[in-house]
mmCIF file of C-alpha atoms and ligand atoms in Angstrom:
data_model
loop_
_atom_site.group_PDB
_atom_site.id
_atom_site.type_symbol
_atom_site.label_atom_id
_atom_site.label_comp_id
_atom_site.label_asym_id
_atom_site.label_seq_id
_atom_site.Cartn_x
_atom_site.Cartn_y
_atom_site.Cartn_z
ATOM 1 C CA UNK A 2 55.030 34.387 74.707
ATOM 2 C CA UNK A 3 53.325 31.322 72.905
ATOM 3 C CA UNK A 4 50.169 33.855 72.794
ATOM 4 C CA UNK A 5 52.347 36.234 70.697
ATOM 5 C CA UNK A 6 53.853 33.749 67.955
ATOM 6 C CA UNK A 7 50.377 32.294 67.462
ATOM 7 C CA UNK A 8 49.198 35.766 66.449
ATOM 8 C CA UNK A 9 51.948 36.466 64.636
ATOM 9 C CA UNK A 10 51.638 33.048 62.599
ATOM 10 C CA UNK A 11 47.904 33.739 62.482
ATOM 11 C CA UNK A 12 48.665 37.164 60.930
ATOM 12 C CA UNK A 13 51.334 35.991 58.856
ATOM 13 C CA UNK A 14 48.387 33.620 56.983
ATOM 14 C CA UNK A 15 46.147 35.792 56.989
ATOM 15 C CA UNK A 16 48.362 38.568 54.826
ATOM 16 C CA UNK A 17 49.208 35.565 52.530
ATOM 17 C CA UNK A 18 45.759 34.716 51.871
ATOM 18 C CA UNK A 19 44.685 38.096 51.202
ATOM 19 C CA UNK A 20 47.907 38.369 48.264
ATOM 20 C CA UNK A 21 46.738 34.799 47.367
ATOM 21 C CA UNK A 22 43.102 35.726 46.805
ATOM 22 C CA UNK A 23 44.562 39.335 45.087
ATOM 23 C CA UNK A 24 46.238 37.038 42.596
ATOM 24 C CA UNK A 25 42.982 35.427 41.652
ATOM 25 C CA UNK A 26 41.444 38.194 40.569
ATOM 26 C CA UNK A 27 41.061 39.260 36.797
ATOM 27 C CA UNK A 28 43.528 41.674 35.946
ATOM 28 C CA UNK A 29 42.085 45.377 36.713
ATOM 29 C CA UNK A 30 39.353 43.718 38.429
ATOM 30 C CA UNK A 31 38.103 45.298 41.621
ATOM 31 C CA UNK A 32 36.127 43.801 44.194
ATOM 32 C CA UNK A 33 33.218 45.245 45.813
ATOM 33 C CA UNK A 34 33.790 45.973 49.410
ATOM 34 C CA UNK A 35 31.060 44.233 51.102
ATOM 35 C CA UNK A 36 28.791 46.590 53.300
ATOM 36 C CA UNK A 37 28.284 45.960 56.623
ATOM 37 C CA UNK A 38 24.933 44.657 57.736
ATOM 38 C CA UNK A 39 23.806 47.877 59.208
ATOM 39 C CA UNK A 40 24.886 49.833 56.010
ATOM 40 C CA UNK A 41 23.386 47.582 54.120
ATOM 41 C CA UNK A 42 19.761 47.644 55.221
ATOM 42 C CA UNK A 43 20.144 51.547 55.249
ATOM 43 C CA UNK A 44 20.782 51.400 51.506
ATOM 44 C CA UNK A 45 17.969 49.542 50.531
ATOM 45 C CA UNK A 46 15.497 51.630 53.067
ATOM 46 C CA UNK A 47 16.846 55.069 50.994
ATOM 47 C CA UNK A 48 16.052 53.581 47.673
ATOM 48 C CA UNK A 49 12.395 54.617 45.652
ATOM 49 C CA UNK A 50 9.336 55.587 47.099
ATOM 50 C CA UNK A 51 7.486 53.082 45.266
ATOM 51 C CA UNK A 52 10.038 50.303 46.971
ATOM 52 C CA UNK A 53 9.090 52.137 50.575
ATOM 53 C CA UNK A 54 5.186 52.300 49.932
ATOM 54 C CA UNK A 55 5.312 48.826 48.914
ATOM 55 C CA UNK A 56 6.662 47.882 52.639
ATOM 56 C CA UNK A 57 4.393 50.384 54.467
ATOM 57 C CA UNK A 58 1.578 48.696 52.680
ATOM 58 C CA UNK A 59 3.012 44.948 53.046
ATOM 59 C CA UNK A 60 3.855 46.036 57.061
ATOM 60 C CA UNK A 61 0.310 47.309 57.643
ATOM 61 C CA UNK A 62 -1.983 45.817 55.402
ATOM 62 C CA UNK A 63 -4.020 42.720 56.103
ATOM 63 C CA UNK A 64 -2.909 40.650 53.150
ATOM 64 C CA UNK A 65 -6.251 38.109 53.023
ATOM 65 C CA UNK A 66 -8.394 41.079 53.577
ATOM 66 C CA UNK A 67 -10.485 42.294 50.050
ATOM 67 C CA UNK A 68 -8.100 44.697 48.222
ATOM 68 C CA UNK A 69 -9.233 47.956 45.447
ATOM 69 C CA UNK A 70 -9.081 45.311 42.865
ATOM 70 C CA UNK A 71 -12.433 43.798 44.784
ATOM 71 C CA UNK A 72 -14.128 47.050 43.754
ATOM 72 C CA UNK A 73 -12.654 47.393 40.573
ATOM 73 C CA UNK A 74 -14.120 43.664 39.680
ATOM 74 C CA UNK A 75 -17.349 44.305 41.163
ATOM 75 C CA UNK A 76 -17.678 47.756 39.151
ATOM 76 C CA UNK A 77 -17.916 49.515 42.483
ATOM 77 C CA UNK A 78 -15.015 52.040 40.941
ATOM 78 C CA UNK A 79 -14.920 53.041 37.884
ATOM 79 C CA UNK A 80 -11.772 51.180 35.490
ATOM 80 C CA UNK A 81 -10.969 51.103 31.910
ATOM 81 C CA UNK A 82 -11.421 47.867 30.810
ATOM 82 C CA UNK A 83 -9.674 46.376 27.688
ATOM 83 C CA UNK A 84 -10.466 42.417 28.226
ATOM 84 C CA UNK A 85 -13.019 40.301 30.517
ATOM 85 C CA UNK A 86 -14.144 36.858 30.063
ATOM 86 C CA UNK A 87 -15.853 35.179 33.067
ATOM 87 C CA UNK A 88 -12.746 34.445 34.874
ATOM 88 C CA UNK A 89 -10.211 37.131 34.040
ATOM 89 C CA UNK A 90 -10.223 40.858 33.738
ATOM 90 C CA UNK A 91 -7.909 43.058 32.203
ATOM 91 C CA UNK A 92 -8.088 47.251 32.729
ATOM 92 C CA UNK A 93 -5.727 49.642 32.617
ATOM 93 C CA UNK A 94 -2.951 51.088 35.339
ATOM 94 C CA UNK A 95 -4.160 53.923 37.194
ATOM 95 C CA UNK A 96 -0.084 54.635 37.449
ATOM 96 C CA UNK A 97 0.861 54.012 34.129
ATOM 97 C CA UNK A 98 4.266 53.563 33.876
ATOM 98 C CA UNK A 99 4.548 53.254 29.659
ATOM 99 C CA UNK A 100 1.901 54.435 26.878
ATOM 100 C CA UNK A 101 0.379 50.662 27.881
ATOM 101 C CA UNK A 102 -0.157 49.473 31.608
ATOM 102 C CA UNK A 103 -2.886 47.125 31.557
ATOM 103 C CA UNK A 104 -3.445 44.566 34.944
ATOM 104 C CA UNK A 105 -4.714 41.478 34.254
ATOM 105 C CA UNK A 106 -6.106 39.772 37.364
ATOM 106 C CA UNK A 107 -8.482 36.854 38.111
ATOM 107 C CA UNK A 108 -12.258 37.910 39.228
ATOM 108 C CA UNK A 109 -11.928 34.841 42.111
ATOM 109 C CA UNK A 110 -8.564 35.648 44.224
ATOM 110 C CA UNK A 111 -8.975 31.922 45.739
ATOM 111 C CA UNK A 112 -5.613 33.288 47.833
ATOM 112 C CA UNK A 113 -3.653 34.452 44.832
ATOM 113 C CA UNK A 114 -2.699 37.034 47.211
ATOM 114 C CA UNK A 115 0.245 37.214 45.047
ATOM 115 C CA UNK A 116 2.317 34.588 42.707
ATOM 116 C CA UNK A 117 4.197 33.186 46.334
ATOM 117 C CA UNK A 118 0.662 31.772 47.216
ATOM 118 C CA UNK A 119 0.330 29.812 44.098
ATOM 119 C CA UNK A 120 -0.806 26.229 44.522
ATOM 120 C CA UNK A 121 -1.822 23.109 42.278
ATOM 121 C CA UNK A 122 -5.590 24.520 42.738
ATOM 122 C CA UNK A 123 -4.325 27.480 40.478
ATOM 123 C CA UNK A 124 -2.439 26.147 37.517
ATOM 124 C CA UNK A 125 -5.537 26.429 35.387
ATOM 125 C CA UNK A 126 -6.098 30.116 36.489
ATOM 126 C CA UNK A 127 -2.530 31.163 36.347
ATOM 127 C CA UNK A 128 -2.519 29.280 32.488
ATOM 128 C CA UNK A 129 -5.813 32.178 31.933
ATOM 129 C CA UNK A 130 -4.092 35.024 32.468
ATOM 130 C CA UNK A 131 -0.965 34.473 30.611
ATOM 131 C CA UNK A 132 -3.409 33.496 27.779
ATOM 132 C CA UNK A 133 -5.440 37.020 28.385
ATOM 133 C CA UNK A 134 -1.943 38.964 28.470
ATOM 134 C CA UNK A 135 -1.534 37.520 24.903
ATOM 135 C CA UNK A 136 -4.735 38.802 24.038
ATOM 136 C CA UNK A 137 -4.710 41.894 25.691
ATOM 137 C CA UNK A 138 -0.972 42.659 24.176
ATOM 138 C CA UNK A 139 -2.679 41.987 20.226
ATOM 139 C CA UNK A 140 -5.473 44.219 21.114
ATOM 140 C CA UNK A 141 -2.949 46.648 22.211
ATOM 141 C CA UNK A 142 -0.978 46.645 19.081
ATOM 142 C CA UNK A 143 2.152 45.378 20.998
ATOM 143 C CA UNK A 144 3.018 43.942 17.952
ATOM 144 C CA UNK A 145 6.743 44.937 18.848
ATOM 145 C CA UNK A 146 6.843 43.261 22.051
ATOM 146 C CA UNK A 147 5.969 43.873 25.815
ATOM 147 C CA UNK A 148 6.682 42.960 29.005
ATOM 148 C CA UNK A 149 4.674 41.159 31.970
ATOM 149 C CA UNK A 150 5.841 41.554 35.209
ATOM 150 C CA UNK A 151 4.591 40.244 38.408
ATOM 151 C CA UNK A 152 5.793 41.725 41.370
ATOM 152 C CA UNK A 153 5.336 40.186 44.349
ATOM 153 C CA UNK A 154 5.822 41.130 48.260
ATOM 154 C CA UNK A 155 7.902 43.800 49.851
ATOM 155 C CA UNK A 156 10.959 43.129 47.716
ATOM 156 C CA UNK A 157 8.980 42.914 44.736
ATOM 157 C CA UNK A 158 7.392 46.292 45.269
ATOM 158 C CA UNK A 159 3.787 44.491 45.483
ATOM 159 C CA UNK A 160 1.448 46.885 46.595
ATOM 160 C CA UNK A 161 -2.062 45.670 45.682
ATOM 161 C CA UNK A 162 -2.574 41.370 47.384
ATOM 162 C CA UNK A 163 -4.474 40.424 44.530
ATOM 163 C CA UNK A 164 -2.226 38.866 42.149
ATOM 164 C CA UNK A 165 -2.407 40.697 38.968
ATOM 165 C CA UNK A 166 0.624 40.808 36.080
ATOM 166 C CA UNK A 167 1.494 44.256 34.815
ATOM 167 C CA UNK A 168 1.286 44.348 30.551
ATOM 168 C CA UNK A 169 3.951 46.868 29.843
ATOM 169 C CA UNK A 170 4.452 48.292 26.281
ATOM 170 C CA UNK A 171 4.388 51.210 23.734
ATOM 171 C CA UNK A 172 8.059 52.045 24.238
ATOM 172 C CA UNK A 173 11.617 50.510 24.352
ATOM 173 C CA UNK A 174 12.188 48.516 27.878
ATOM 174 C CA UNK A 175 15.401 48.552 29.580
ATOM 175 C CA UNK A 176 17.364 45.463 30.905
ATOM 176 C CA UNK A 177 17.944 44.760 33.853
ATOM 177 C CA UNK A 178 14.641 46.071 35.477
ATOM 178 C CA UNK A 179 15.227 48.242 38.610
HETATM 179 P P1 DGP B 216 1.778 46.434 42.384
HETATM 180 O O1 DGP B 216 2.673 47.531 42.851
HETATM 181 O O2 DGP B 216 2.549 45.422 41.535
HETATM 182 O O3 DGP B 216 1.051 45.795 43.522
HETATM 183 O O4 DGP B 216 0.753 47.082 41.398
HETATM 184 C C1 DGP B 216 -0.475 47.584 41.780
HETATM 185 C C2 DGP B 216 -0.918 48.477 40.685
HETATM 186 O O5 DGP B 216 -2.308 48.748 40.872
HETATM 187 C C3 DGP B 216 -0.232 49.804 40.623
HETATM 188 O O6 DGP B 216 0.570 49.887 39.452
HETATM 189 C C4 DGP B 216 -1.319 50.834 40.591
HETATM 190 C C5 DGP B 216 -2.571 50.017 40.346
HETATM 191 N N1 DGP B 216 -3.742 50.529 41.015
HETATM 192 C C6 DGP B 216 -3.874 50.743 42.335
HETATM 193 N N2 DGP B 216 -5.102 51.220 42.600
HETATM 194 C C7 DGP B 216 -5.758 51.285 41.408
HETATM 195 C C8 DGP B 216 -7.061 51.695 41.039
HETATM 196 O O7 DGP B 216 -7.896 52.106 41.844
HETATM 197 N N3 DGP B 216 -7.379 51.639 39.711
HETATM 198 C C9 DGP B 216 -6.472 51.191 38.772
HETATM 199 N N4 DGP B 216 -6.875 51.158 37.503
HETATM 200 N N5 DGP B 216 -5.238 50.790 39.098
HETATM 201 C C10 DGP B 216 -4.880 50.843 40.403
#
C-alpha cells in the first residue's frame, strides 16, 4: 500500500517536471531526443569513409612508427613541393580537396605525432609552420583567404601521425566544417 502512493507521488513529480521543463522552452522550440548510447555510436560509425579510414588507420597503425611523410621528406617519393626551408616543408595534397591543398609539416617529427603531442620543446616549431602557411598561402595567390586545418586523431579524421596543417583555398569554404 505505502509502495503504491510512493509511486504514485513519484509519478505525480515526475509529470510536473516534465510540463515544468516544457514551459521553459522557447516557444516552437523542439528538443532533440537524445539517442541512446548504442544508437549513438552506430551513427557516428555510418558517417564518411574518410571518418572510418581515419579509425582503421588510428586502430592499426603504430603511431611513433615513420609515416609516408618520412619518404616524402627524404625525397624517397616523388611530391610537389611549393615551400622548404631547413626545418619545414610544404607540398601539395595527393587528395586535394580544393584547387589548393598544400601540407605543411616539419622535416624533424620530434613526436609531433599530431597537435595532442605538442609540448614546450615545440613552440618554436609549431610558430614555423604557421609562419610557412603564410608564405605558402601568398605564393598561392590566396589573396582572398584560406583555411588551415589540423586534424588530429580518430575524431579528427587524422590519417597520416606526422603533424602536418592542411592549406585550403581557391574556392568559397563553408562554415561549420563537417
Ligand atoms: P590527414 O587526414 O589530416 O591525416 O591528412 C593526411 C593527408 O595526407 C591526406 O589529405 C592525404 C595526404 N597524403 C597521404 N599520402 C600522401 C602522399 O603520398 N603524397 C601526398 N602528396 N599526400 C599524401
Amino acid at each position: 500500500m505505502a509502495t503504491r502512493a510512493a509511486a504514485a507521488t513519484l509519478t505525480a513529480a515526475t509529470s510536473s517536471l516534465i510540463r515544468r521543463s516544457a514551459s521553459l522552452r522557447p516557444h516552437g522550440l523542439r528538443v532533440p531526443r537524445r539517442l541512446p548510447p548504442q544508437r549513438f555510436v552506430r551513427h557516428i560509425a555510418s558517417s564518411t569513409n574518410e571518418e572510418a579510414a581515419a579509425k582503421a588507420a588510428a586502430a592499426t597503425a603504430d603511431t611513433e612508427g615513420p609515416t609516408i611523410f618520412d619518404k616524402i621528406i627524404a625525397k624517397e617519393i616523388p611530391s610537389s613541393i611549393v615551400y622548404e626551408d631547413d626545418k619545414v616543408l610544404a607540398f601539395r595534397d595527393i587528395n586535394p580537396q580544393a584547387p589548393v591543398h598544400v601540407l605543411v609539416i616539419p622535416k624533424v617529427r620530434d613526436g609531433l605525432t599530431g597537435l595532442s603531442k605538442a609540448e614546450p620543446r615545440h613552440v618554436e616549431i609549431l610558430g614555423q609552420l604557421l609562419c610557412a602557411v603564410k608564405v605558402v598561402a601568398e605564393k598561392e595567390g590566396l589573396a582572398n583567404g584560406y583555411r588551415v586545418v589540423i586534424n588530429n586523431g580518430p575524431e579528427g579524421c587524422q590519417s597520416v601521425y606526422h603533424l602536418h596543417l592542411h592549406v585550403l583555398g581557391g574556392r568559397q569554404m563553408k562554415w561549420p566544417a563537417g
